Coordinates of C-alpha atoms in Angstrom, one line a residue:
Chain U
M18 CA -148.6 -85.3 61.8
M19 CA -149.6 -88.7 59.6
N20 CA -149.1 -86.8 56.7
Q21 CA -145.9 -85.4 57.0
K22 CA -144.9 -88.9 57.7
N23 CA -146.2 -90.0 54.6
L24 CA -144.7 -87.3 52.8
K25 CA -141.4 -88.2 53.8
I26 CA -141.4 -91.8 52.9
Q27 CA -142.0 -90.9 49.4
S28 CA -138.8 -88.4 49.6
P29 CA -135.4 -90.2 49.3
K30 CA -137.3 -91.1 45.7
N31 CA -138.3 -87.9 44.7
E32 CA -134.6 -86.5 46.0
Y33 CA -133.4 -89.2 43.9
E34 CA -135.6 -88.4 40.7
T35 CA -135.0 -84.8 41.0
Y36 CA -131.3 -84.9 41.0
H37 CA -131.2 -86.7 38.1
M38 CA -133.7 -84.1 36.1
S39 CA -131.8 -81.4 37.7
T40 CA -128.0 -82.4 36.5
R41 CA -129.6 -82.7 32.6
K42 CA -131.5 -79.3 32.6
A43 CA -130.7 -75.9 32.2
G44 CA -131.4 -73.2 34.3
V45 CA -129.7 -72.9 37.4
I46 CA -132.5 -70.9 39.6
Q47 CA -135.2 -74.1 37.9
N48 CA -132.9 -76.4 39.3
I49 CA -132.8 -74.9 42.7
K50 CA -136.2 -74.7 43.2
K51 CA -137.4 -77.7 42.0
D52 CA -134.5 -79.3 44.6
F53 CA -135.7 -76.8 47.6
K54 CA -139.3 -79.1 47.3
A55 CA -137.0 -82.3 47.8
N56 CA -134.5 -81.0 49.9
R57 CA -136.1 -78.0 51.9
E58 CA -134.8 -79.1 55.2
L59 CA -131.5 -78.7 54.0
Y60 CA -132.3 -75.1 52.4
Y61 CA -133.6 -73.5 55.4
I62 CA -130.4 -74.8 57.4
S63 CA -128.0 -74.1 55.0
F64 CA -129.7 -70.2 54.7
I65 CA -128.7 -69.9 58.2
I66 CA -125.3 -70.8 57.3
I67 CA -125.0 -68.2 54.0
A68 CA -126.3 -66.0 55.9
Y69 CA -123.7 -65.9 59.0
Y70 CA -120.8 -66.0 56.1
L71 CA -122.8 -63.3 54.0
I72 CA -122.7 -61.0 57.0
F73 CA -119.6 -61.6 58.7
C74 CA -117.2 -62.3 56.0
Y75 CA -118.7 -61.1 52.9
K76 CA -120.2 -57.5 54.9
P77 CA -116.6 -56.6 55.9
M78 CA -115.1 -57.1 52.5
L79 CA -117.4 -54.9 50.6
G80 CA -116.8 -52.5 53.9
A81 CA -112.8 -52.5 52.8
V82 CA -114.1 -50.0 50.2
I83 CA -113.6 -47.7 53.1
A84 CA -109.7 -47.7 52.0
F85 CA -110.8 -45.4 49.1
K86 CA -113.2 -43.3 50.9
D87 CA -113.2 -40.6 53.7
Y88 CA -115.1 -42.8 56.1
V89 CA -117.6 -40.5 58.2
P90 CA -119.3 -43.1 60.7
M91 CA -122.1 -40.2 60.8
K92 CA -122.7 -40.5 57.3
G93 CA -121.9 -44.6 56.5
I94 CA -119.9 -46.4 54.7
W95 CA -121.6 -45.9 51.5
K96 CA -122.9 -42.2 51.9
S97 CA -119.2 -41.0 52.8
Q98 CA -117.2 -39.3 49.9
W99 CA -114.6 -41.3 47.8
V100 CA -111.0 -40.3 47.7
G101 CA -109.3 -42.1 45.5
F102 CA -106.0 -43.9 46.2
K103 CA -105.3 -41.1 48.6
Y104 CA -104.6 -43.5 51.7
F105 CA -102.6 -45.2 49.3
R106 CA -100.0 -42.5 48.1
D107 CA -100.0 -41.2 51.8
F108 CA -98.9 -44.3 52.8
F109 CA -96.4 -45.8 50.5
Q110 CA -94.5 -41.7 50.9
S111 CA -94.9 -41.9 54.2
P112 CA -91.4 -43.3 56.3
Y113 CA -93.5 -45.8 57.8
F114 CA -93.9 -47.7 54.7
V115 CA -90.3 -49.1 54.1
R116 CA -89.8 -49.7 57.7
L117 CA -93.1 -51.9 58.2
I118 CA -92.4 -53.7 54.7
R119 CA -89.0 -54.5 56.6
N120 CA -89.7 -55.7 59.5
T121 CA -92.8 -57.1 58.3
I122 CA -90.5 -59.9 56.0
W123 CA -87.9 -60.0 58.3
L124 CA -89.5 -61.2 60.9
S125 CA -91.4 -63.5 58.8
L126 CA -88.5 -64.9 56.6
N127 CA -86.2 -65.9 59.4
S128 CA -89.6 -67.6 60.8
L129 CA -89.9 -69.4 58.2
I130 CA -86.5 -70.3 57.6
F131 CA -85.8 -71.4 60.9
G132 CA -89.1 -72.5 61.8
F133 CA -90.1 -74.0 58.7
P134 CA -87.5 -76.7 58.8
A135 CA -87.7 -77.0 62.4
P136 CA -91.1 -79.5 63.0
I137 CA -89.6 -81.8 59.7
I138 CA -86.6 -82.3 61.7
L139 CA -88.4 -83.0 65.0
A140 CA -90.4 -85.2 63.4
L141 CA -87.8 -87.3 61.7
L142 CA -85.6 -87.6 65.2
I143 CA -88.7 -88.6 67.1
N144 CA -89.7 -91.5 63.8
E145 CA -86.1 -92.4 64.8
I146 CA -86.6 -93.5 68.8
G147 CA -87.3 -97.1 69.2
N148 CA -89.3 -97.0 72.3
K149 CA -93.3 -96.4 72.0
F150 CA -94.2 -95.1 75.2
F151 CA -90.7 -92.5 75.0
K152 CA -92.3 -91.5 72.3
R153 CA -95.6 -91.0 72.6
S154 CA -94.5 -88.9 75.6
I155 CA -92.0 -86.8 73.8
Q156 CA -94.6 -85.7 71.5
T157 CA -97.7 -84.9 74.2
I158 CA -94.9 -83.1 76.1
T159 CA -93.7 -81.0 72.7
Y160 CA -97.1 -80.2 71.8
L161 CA -98.3 -78.8 75.1
P162 CA -97.3 -75.0 74.9
H163 CA -99.5 -74.9 71.5
F164 CA -102.3 -75.4 73.8
I165 CA -100.7 -72.3 76.1
S166 CA -102.4 -68.7 75.4
M167 CA -100.2 -66.1 73.9
V168 CA -100.7 -64.0 77.0
V169 CA -99.6 -66.6 79.4
I170 CA -96.9 -67.1 76.5
C171 CA -95.6 -63.4 76.3
G172 CA -95.5 -63.3 80.1
I173 CA -93.1 -65.8 80.3
I174 CA -90.9 -64.5 77.5
K175 CA -90.6 -61.4 79.9
D176 CA -89.9 -62.5 82.5
F177 CA -87.3 -65.3 80.9
T178 CA -85.7 -62.3 78.9
S179 CA -85.6 -59.5 81.5
D180 CA -82.5 -58.2 82.5
T181 CA -82.7 -60.4 85.8
G182 CA -84.2 -63.5 83.5
V183 CA -82.7 -66.8 83.6
I184 CA -81.4 -66.2 79.7
N185 CA -79.4 -63.2 81.4
Y186 CA -78.1 -65.2 84.3
F187 CA -77.1 -67.8 82.2
I188 CA -75.4 -64.7 79.9
S189 CA -74.0 -63.2 82.3
A190 CA -72.7 -66.7 83.7
L191 CA -70.6 -67.2 80.8
G192 CA -69.4 -63.5 81.2
G193 CA -71.8 -61.8 78.8
K194 CA -73.9 -58.8 79.9
P195 CA -77.5 -58.7 81.3
V196 CA -79.6 -56.9 78.8
T197 CA -83.6 -56.6 79.2
M198 CA -84.0 -58.2 75.6
L199 CA -87.0 -56.6 74.7
S200 CA -85.7 -53.2 74.8
V201 CA -82.9 -53.8 72.5
P202 CA -84.6 -53.5 69.0
K203 CA -81.7 -55.8 67.3
L204 CA -82.8 -58.6 70.0
F205 CA -86.1 -58.4 68.6
M206 CA -86.0 -60.7 65.9
P207 CA -83.8 -63.8 67.6
V208 CA -86.6 -63.8 70.8
Y209 CA -89.3 -63.6 68.5
V210 CA -88.6 -66.6 66.3
I211 CA -86.6 -68.7 69.0
S212 CA -90.2 -68.4 71.1
G213 CA -91.9 -69.1 68.2
I214 CA -89.6 -72.6 67.7
W215 CA -90.1 -73.3 71.4
Q216 CA -94.2 -72.8 71.0
E217 CA -95.0 -74.6 67.5
V218 CA -92.2 -77.0 67.1
G219 CA -94.0 -80.4 68.9
W220 CA -97.4 -79.2 67.4
G221 CA -96.3 -78.9 63.7
S222 CA -94.1 -82.3 64.3
I223 CA -97.9 -83.7 64.2
I224 CA -98.2 -83.6 60.5
Y225 CA -95.5 -85.0 59.6
L226 CA -95.1 -87.5 62.0
A227 CA -98.3 -88.7 60.0
A228 CA -96.7 -88.6 57.1
L229 CA -93.8 -90.8 58.0
T230 CA -96.2 -93.8 58.7
G231 CA -97.6 -93.8 55.8
I232 CA -94.1 -95.1 53.7
D233 CA -94.9 -98.4 53.0
P234 CA -91.9 -100.5 54.9
Q235 CA -90.8 -102.5 52.7
L236 CA -88.6 -99.3 50.7
Y237 CA -86.5 -99.9 53.8
E238 CA -86.3 -103.2 54.1
A239 CA -85.4 -103.1 50.5
S240 CA -82.7 -100.3 50.6
Y241 CA -81.3 -102.2 53.7
M242 CA -80.8 -105.6 51.4
D243 CA -79.1 -103.1 49.1
G244 CA -76.6 -102.1 51.6
A245 CA -78.3 -98.6 52.4
N246 CA -77.4 -96.9 56.1
R247 CA -80.1 -95.1 58.2
W248 CA -78.8 -91.8 56.3
K249 CA -79.0 -92.8 53.4
Q250 CA -82.6 -94.2 54.1
T251 CA -83.3 -90.8 55.4
I252 CA -82.1 -89.3 52.0
Y253 CA -84.0 -91.3 49.7
I254 CA -86.6 -92.9 51.4
T255 CA -87.9 -91.2 53.9
L256 CA -87.6 -87.5 52.7
P257 CA -88.8 -88.4 49.3
G258 CA -91.8 -90.0 50.7
I259 CA -92.9 -86.8 53.1
A260 CA -92.0 -84.5 50.2
P261 CA -95.5 -83.5 49.3
T262 CA -96.8 -82.8 52.7
I263 CA -93.7 -80.3 52.9
I264 CA -94.8 -78.7 49.7
I265 CA -97.9 -78.3 50.6
L266 CA -97.6 -76.7 54.0
F267 CA -95.2 -74.7 52.2
I268 CA -97.4 -73.0 50.0
L269 CA -99.7 -72.4 53.1
R270 CA -97.0 -70.9 55.0
M271 CA -96.4 -68.9 51.7
G272 CA -99.8 -67.4 51.8
S273 CA -99.7 -65.9 54.6
L274 CA -96.1 -65.1 53.9
L275 CA -96.9 -61.0 55.6
N276 CA -99.3 -62.3 58.3
V277 CA -96.6 -62.6 61.0
G278 CA -97.6 -63.4 64.3
F279 CA -100.0 -60.5 65.1
E280 CA -101.5 -61.2 69.0
K281 CA -97.7 -62.2 69.7
I282 CA -95.8 -58.8 68.4
L283 CA -98.3 -56.5 70.0
L284 CA -98.2 -58.5 73.1
L285 CA -94.5 -58.2 72.8
Y286 CA -93.3 -54.7 71.5
N287 CA -93.1 -51.6 73.3
P288 CA -92.5 -47.8 71.6
G289 CA -88.2 -48.4 72.3
I290 CA -88.4 -51.0 69.7
Y291 CA -90.4 -50.3 66.8
E292 CA -87.7 -49.7 64.5
T293 CA -87.6 -53.3 64.2
A294 CA -90.7 -54.7 65.7
D295 CA -93.2 -52.8 64.4
V296 CA -94.6 -54.5 61.3
I297 CA -98.1 -53.9 59.0
S298 CA -101.0 -55.2 60.7
T299 CA -99.9 -54.0 64.2
Y300 CA -99.4 -50.6 62.5
V301 CA -103.4 -51.2 60.8
Y302 CA -104.3 -52.3 64.7
R303 CA -102.9 -49.0 66.0
K304 CA -103.4 -46.4 63.6
G305 CA -107.0 -48.0 63.0
L306 CA -108.9 -48.5 66.3
L307 CA -106.8 -46.6 68.1
E308 CA -106.0 -43.6 66.5
F309 CA -109.6 -44.0 64.2
N310 CA -108.0 -43.3 61.6
W311 CA -110.2 -46.3 59.7
G312 CA -109.9 -45.3 55.9
F313 CA -105.8 -45.4 56.1
S314 CA -105.7 -48.3 58.2
T315 CA -108.2 -50.4 55.5
A316 CA -106.0 -49.6 53.0
V317 CA -102.7 -50.4 54.5
G318 CA -104.7 -53.5 55.8
L319 CA -105.7 -54.7 51.7
L320 CA -102.8 -53.7 50.7
N321 CA -101.4 -56.4 52.5
S322 CA -104.2 -59.3 51.7
V323 CA -103.0 -58.8 47.9
I324 CA -99.4 -59.1 48.4
N325 CA -100.0 -61.9 50.3
F326 CA -102.6 -63.2 47.6
F327 CA -99.6 -63.2 45.3
F328 CA -97.3 -65.0 47.3
L329 CA -100.1 -67.6 47.5
I330 CA -100.7 -67.6 43.4
A331 CA -96.5 -67.3 42.9
A332 CA -95.9 -70.3 44.9
N333 CA -98.5 -72.6 44.0
T334 CA -97.7 -72.0 40.4
I335 CA -93.4 -72.4 41.2
S336 CA -94.9 -75.7 43.0
R337 CA -97.5 -77.0 40.5
K338 CA -94.7 -77.0 37.6
V339 CA -91.4 -78.4 39.9
N340 CA -92.8 -81.2 40.9
D341 CA -96.9 -81.0 40.0
T342 CA -97.6 -80.8 43.7
S343 CA -99.9 -77.9 44.7
L344 CA -103.4 -76.5 46.4
W345 CA -105.8 -76.2 42.9
Chain S
M5 CA -87.4 -108.5 59.9
R6 CA -84.1 -107.4 62.4
I7 CA -81.9 -104.4 61.2
K8 CA -78.5 -104.8 62.9
K9 CA -77.2 -101.7 64.3
T10 CA -73.9 -99.8 62.5
P11 CA -71.5 -98.8 65.5
G12 CA -72.5 -95.1 63.6
E13 CA -76.2 -95.7 64.5
K14 CA -75.9 -96.6 67.9
V15 CA -73.8 -93.3 68.4
F16 CA -76.7 -91.3 66.7
T17 CA -79.1 -93.4 69.3
V18 CA -77.6 -92.1 71.6
F19 CA -77.1 -88.7 70.9
N20 CA -81.0 -88.7 69.5
I21 CA -81.8 -89.5 73.1
L22 CA -80.1 -87.3 74.9
F23 CA -81.3 -84.2 72.7
M24 CA -85.3 -85.8 72.8
I25 CA -84.1 -85.6 77.1
I26 CA -83.1 -81.8 75.9
M27 CA -86.2 -80.8 74.4
I28 CA -88.2 -82.1 77.1
I29 CA -86.8 -80.3 79.4
M30 CA -86.7 -77.2 77.6
T31 CA -90.6 -77.6 77.0
L32 CA -90.9 -77.7 80.7
Y33 CA -89.4 -75.6 82.9
P34 CA -90.9 -72.9 81.8
M35 CA -94.0 -74.5 83.1
L36 CA -92.2 -75.4 86.0
Y37 CA -90.7 -72.2 86.5
V38 CA -93.9 -70.4 87.3
L39 CA -95.0 -73.1 89.1
F40 CA -92.2 -73.1 92.0
A41 CA -91.8 -69.1 91.6
S42 CA -95.4 -69.0 92.4
V43 CA -95.8 -71.2 95.5
S44 CA -92.2 -69.0 96.5
D45 CA -91.9 -66.7 99.3
S46 CA -92.2 -63.5 97.2
D47 CA -89.4 -61.7 99.3
A48 CA -87.1 -64.3 98.5
I49 CA -88.2 -63.9 94.4
M50 CA -88.2 -60.8 94.1
R51 CA -84.2 -61.0 95.0
Y52 CA -83.4 -63.9 93.3
T53 CA -81.6 -64.7 89.8
G54 CA -81.0 -67.4 87.8
P55 CA -82.9 -70.5 86.9
L56 CA -85.2 -71.8 89.7
L57 CA -84.8 -75.9 90.5
K58 CA -87.5 -76.3 93.5
P59 CA -89.4 -73.2 95.2
I60 CA -87.6 -71.3 97.7
G61 CA -90.1 -71.8 100.9
F62 CA -93.2 -72.9 100.1
T63 CA -96.6 -70.6 100.4
L64 CA -100.0 -70.8 99.1
A65 CA -100.2 -66.9 99.8
A66 CA -100.0 -65.7 96.6
Y67 CA -102.9 -67.9 95.3
K68 CA -104.8 -66.9 98.2
R69 CA -104.6 -63.0 97.4
V70 CA -105.3 -64.3 93.7
F71 CA -108.7 -65.3 94.6
Q72 CA -109.0 -62.2 97.1
Y73 CA -109.2 -59.4 94.1
P74 CA -112.8 -59.7 93.2
M75 CA -111.4 -59.0 89.1
V76 CA -109.4 -62.0 88.7
L77 CA -112.6 -64.0 90.2
R78 CA -115.0 -62.2 88.0
S79 CA -112.8 -62.3 85.1
L80 CA -112.8 -66.0 85.1
V81 CA -116.3 -66.2 85.8
N82 CA -116.8 -64.3 82.3
S83 CA -114.3 -66.9 80.8
I84 CA -116.5 -69.3 82.0
I85 CA -119.3 -68.2 80.6
I86 CA -117.9 -67.0 76.9
V87 CA -116.2 -70.7 76.7
L88 CA -119.6 -72.5 76.9
M89 CA -121.5 -70.2 75.0
G90 CA -119.2 -69.6 72.3
T91 CA -117.9 -72.9 72.1
S92 CA -122.0 -74.1 72.4
I93 CA -122.4 -72.0 69.4
N94 CA -119.3 -73.1 68.0
I95 CA -120.6 -76.5 67.4
F96 CA -123.7 -75.9 66.6
M97 CA -123.3 -74.1 63.4
T98 CA -119.9 -76.1 62.4
S99 CA -121.9 -79.2 62.6
L100 CA -125.0 -77.6 60.6
G101 CA -123.0 -76.5 58.2
A102 CA -120.8 -79.6 57.6
Y103 CA -123.9 -81.9 57.5
V104 CA -125.2 -79.8 54.9
L105 CA -122.0 -79.5 52.9
S106 CA -121.7 -83.4 53.5
R107 CA -125.2 -84.9 51.9
K108 CA -124.7 -86.2 48.6
H109 CA -127.6 -84.5 46.9
F110 CA -127.9 -81.1 47.1
Y111 CA -127.6 -79.1 44.1
I112 CA -125.9 -75.7 45.7
K113 CA -123.5 -77.8 48.0
N114 CA -120.9 -77.2 45.0
A115 CA -121.6 -73.4 45.4
M116 CA -121.6 -73.0 49.0
M117 CA -118.1 -74.7 49.4
V118 CA -117.0 -72.1 47.3
L119 CA -118.4 -69.0 48.7
I120 CA -117.3 -70.5 51.9
V121 CA -113.5 -71.6 50.7
I122 CA -112.9 -68.0 49.3
T123 CA -112.9 -66.7 52.9
M124 CA -110.2 -68.7 53.8
Y125 CA -107.9 -66.7 51.9
F126 CA -109.8 -63.4 51.8
S127 CA -110.7 -60.9 54.8
G128 CA -112.1 -57.9 55.2
G129 CA -109.9 -56.7 57.5
L130 CA -109.4 -55.6 60.9
V131 CA -111.1 -52.1 60.7
P132 CA -114.0 -53.5 58.6
Q133 CA -114.5 -56.0 60.8
Y134 CA -114.5 -53.9 64.0
L135 CA -117.2 -51.6 62.5
N136 CA -119.5 -54.2 61.1
V137 CA -119.9 -55.3 64.9
K138 CA -120.1 -51.8 65.5
E139 CA -123.0 -51.2 63.5
L140 CA -124.9 -54.9 64.3
G141 CA -124.5 -53.0 67.4
M142 CA -122.7 -55.8 69.2
L143 CA -120.2 -53.5 71.2
D144 CA -119.3 -54.0 74.0
T145 CA -121.7 -57.6 74.7
Y146 CA -120.2 -61.0 74.5
W147 CA -121.9 -62.0 71.3
A148 CA -119.0 -59.6 69.9
I149 CA -116.4 -62.3 70.8
I150 CA -119.0 -65.5 69.9
I151 CA -120.5 -64.8 66.7
P152 CA -118.1 -63.4 64.3
G153 CA -115.9 -66.4 64.9
A154 CA -119.2 -68.7 65.4
I155 CA -117.8 -71.0 62.4
S156 CA -113.9 -71.2 61.6
T157 CA -113.9 -72.6 58.0
W158 CA -111.3 -74.7 58.6
N159 CA -113.0 -76.7 61.1
L160 CA -116.1 -76.5 59.2
I161 CA -113.9 -78.5 56.6
I162 CA -112.3 -81.2 58.5
M163 CA -115.8 -81.8 60.5
R164 CA -117.5 -82.6 56.9
T165 CA -114.5 -84.5 55.6
S166 CA -115.7 -86.8 58.8
F167 CA -119.5 -87.0 58.2
L168 CA -118.3 -87.7 54.1
S169 CA -116.8 -90.8 55.6
I170 CA -120.7 -91.8 57.5
P171 CA -122.1 -94.2 55.3
D172 CA -125.6 -93.4 53.2
S173 CA -127.5 -96.2 54.2
L174 CA -127.5 -95.3 57.5
E175 CA -129.9 -91.5 56.6
E176 CA -132.2 -93.4 53.9
S177 CA -133.0 -96.4 56.9
A178 CA -133.5 -93.1 59.2
K179 CA -135.5 -91.4 56.3
L180 CA -137.6 -94.6 55.8
D181 CA -138.5 -94.8 59.9
G182 CA -139.9 -91.2 59.0
A183 CA -136.7 -89.2 60.3
K184 CA -136.3 -85.0 59.3
H185 CA -132.6 -83.8 58.7
I186 CA -132.0 -81.8 62.3
D187 CA -133.1 -85.6 63.7
I188 CA -130.3 -87.5 61.1
L189 CA -127.6 -84.4 62.2
F190 CA -128.5 -84.7 66.3
K191 CA -129.5 -88.8 66.2
I192 CA -126.4 -90.4 63.8
V193 CA -124.4 -88.4 62.5
I194 CA -122.5 -86.5 65.1
P195 CA -123.0 -89.5 67.9
L196 CA -121.3 -91.4 65.1
A197 CA -118.6 -88.2 64.9
M198 CA -117.8 -88.0 68.5
P199 CA -114.6 -88.4 67.8
T200 CA -113.6 -85.7 65.6
I201 CA -116.2 -83.8 67.4
A202 CA -114.4 -83.8 70.8
V203 CA -111.5 -82.6 69.0
M204 CA -113.6 -79.5 67.5
I205 CA -114.5 -78.7 71.4
L206 CA -111.3 -78.7 72.3
F207 CA -110.2 -76.4 69.3
Y208 CA -112.8 -74.3 70.3
G209 CA -113.0 -74.4 73.5
V210 CA -109.0 -73.5 74.2
G211 CA -109.5 -71.0 71.3
H212 CA -112.2 -69.7 73.7
W213 CA -110.1 -69.5 77.3
N214 CA -107.0 -68.1 75.3
S215 CA -108.4 -65.2 73.9
W216 CA -107.7 -61.7 74.5
F217 CA -107.6 -59.7 71.2
S218 CA -111.2 -59.2 70.5
A219 CA -112.0 -59.0 74.0
M220 CA -109.8 -56.4 74.0
I221 CA -111.5 -54.2 71.0
Y222 CA -114.9 -55.4 71.6
L223 CA -115.7 -54.7 75.3
K224 CA -115.4 -51.8 77.2
T225 CA -116.6 -52.5 80.7
R226 CA -114.2 -53.8 83.2
D227 CA -116.8 -56.2 84.9
K228 CA -117.1 -58.4 81.2
F229 CA -113.6 -58.7 80.7
P230 CA -112.5 -62.7 80.3
M231 CA -108.9 -63.7 82.6
Q232 CA -106.7 -63.2 79.6
L233 CA -107.1 -59.6 79.4
I234 CA -106.6 -59.4 83.6
L235 CA -103.6 -61.6 83.0
R236 CA -102.4 -59.2 80.3
E237 CA -103.0 -56.1 82.0
I238 CA -100.8 -57.9 85.0
L239 CA -97.5 -59.8 83.1
I240 CA -97.9 -57.7 80.3
L241 CA -98.2 -54.2 81.6
N242 CA -97.5 -54.6 84.2
D243 CA -100.3 -52.5 85.7
T244 CA -101.4 -54.9 89.1
S245 CA -103.2 -51.6 90.2
S246 CA -105.9 -52.9 87.7
G247 CA -108.7 -54.4 88.7
G248 CA -108.7 -53.3 92.7
M249 CA -105.5 -55.9 93.1
Q250 CA -104.1 -52.9 95.5
G251 CA -106.8 -53.3 97.8
N252 CA -106.0 -51.5 101.5
S253 CA -101.7 -51.9 101.0
T254 CA -99.0 -50.1 100.3
I255 CA -97.0 -49.7 96.9
D256 CA -94.4 -51.6 98.1
D257 CA -96.6 -54.4 99.2
V258 CA -98.4 -54.4 95.8
Q259 CA -94.5 -54.7 94.0
K260 CA -93.9 -56.8 96.3
I261 CA -96.4 -59.7 96.2
G262 CA -97.2 -58.7 92.7
E263 CA -94.1 -60.7 91.9
T264 CA -95.6 -64.2 92.6
I265 CA -99.2 -63.3 92.0
K266 CA -97.8 -63.1 88.5
Y267 CA -97.3 -66.7 88.2
A268 CA -100.3 -67.9 90.5
L269 CA -102.0 -66.3 88.0
I270 CA -100.5 -68.4 85.0
I271 CA -100.8 -71.1 87.2
V272 CA -104.9 -70.6 87.2
A273 CA -105.1 -69.7 83.8
T274 CA -103.6 -72.8 82.6
V275 CA -104.8 -75.5 84.7
P276 CA -107.8 -75.6 83.2
I277 CA -105.8 -76.5 79.9
L278 CA -103.8 -79.1 81.2
V279 CA -106.9 -80.7 83.5
V280 CA -109.1 -81.5 79.7
Y281 CA -105.7 -81.7 77.7
P282 CA -105.2 -85.3 79.1
F283 CA -108.5 -86.6 78.0
L284 CA -109.0 -85.2 74.6
Q285 CA -105.6 -86.0 73.6
K286 CA -106.7 -89.3 72.0
Y287 CA -108.6 -87.8 69.7
F288 CA -106.9 -84.4 68.2
V289 CA -104.2 -86.3 66.9
N290 CA -106.2 -87.7 64.3
G291 CA -108.8 -84.7 63.9
V292 CA -105.8 -83.0 62.4
M293 CA -104.7 -85.3 60.5
I294 CA -108.1 -85.4 58.5
G295 CA -108.1 -82.1 58.1
A296 CA -104.7 -81.9 57.3
L297 CA -104.4 -84.9 54.7
K298 CA -108.1 -85.5 52.6
E299 CA -108.2 -81.8 52.0

């Protein structure tokens, strides 16, 4: 016990020295060895964290090679036969290819076009409200749906859009014909997008409201002196003020362009509307985990990630060129 | 400075407040509908169409029935176990990770950060992840739901940011007193970062409570199913027969009660969230900011 204590007392000094020597001298392994002596405990903790990431993130990444293999569970991943790009070819040639890509992009694009500006608009409107209590109440209420489980949300969506549901009640009151919306292929997209906005608009606005509080109030006073009204202030001060936030969130959103709300679609769709509701990720789930087409399913999933990554890079590059805001 | 309002601005203000009131109604109404329906008479609910503005009749029968079904209680207990175990492991692992990544003099810190951030953009995909869990022998255990998601990288980065804001001098003086890193983490850093940890507890806890997909693919034994899976069977698949729902009653009876039971179950599954929400709410806006704006 005493010994340990003595060691510890010296350690800050050691650590400091080690750090400075290590930055100068070459040899990563040597540096780590030196650093290990000073930061032994930190290394032990790091091993746990690194092991976690290796086992649960990197090992499945390697496991994705089964996209190129005829995976036989008995043989394991590495001993299974290589099949090259067979599954990719199969997928490109299947009638599902066009449908899945079309649905994925269509759902995602519409969520982006209608869903992305919604929280910005809500934040701008909330910002215009003078009464603090009212302002806080609206925020608290609008981000509540974000915390309710997807199963419950989808249960409510199913209920409200059924032929005897509340939405159809209003449709027939206005002279329309009630339909079970989730059994009509062309209605899936609007149901999906509108319910998505309902669920996430409040939560999405938090970030913009924070960005809004960061704008210098003097700008507004000065512009008022120059005769700018509220609308002009919004266009020339408020929006440019939150532009960097908007751009960063937009880039992040682009990076997941092909990741539409997988769980939500899985809960809402049915074979009757696969035509418009089936997307890449739900197809990957059905093929892989229900039909045990492991290699094929992995290939489709891999393709999805590659395209996503491409979109992320593209959005980031464009944004960096256009206005110097980027993720990296 | 007081800015005078033009007539146009006054009109805007009125419309804005009206719009906000509509927003509030639209957000709250579906939940109120469920609440009203759950305490209504099940016969009346079956026949009723249109917006429900108050309960039709008043009866707690649906709630009584809900708790009579063994599978519902069982799944509630399972969910609680998963939330408690899962969130503890989440917080433990995330704080360990955030701690090492927030130390200034730690040689492999940056390399680790790169290793971790890459996983935000790449993943093996659904099937390789499933096979990984299978190979590790975790199928049909709660570990399959808890361990692969032990750290959310996004949360890890938020926590690291909050740890970085704690002054170094505290660590230095604790070291002089003979404290080890583990002591520093649990006795100094975590208590000081409590607002952020509270947010993490909320995020992870709500995540576990609401999650169903990993339970659906990894769990086979019905007795282990969490609440959300049972909810899914009843709400989405309309399968009230599952989970011993029918008991001794006729099919007709089941359908009739099934209608209100659905709503009662939604309330049962949502109430815990509504209960913790006001307590943690003041923290989480801050938490979100730290993650969003500094990184």
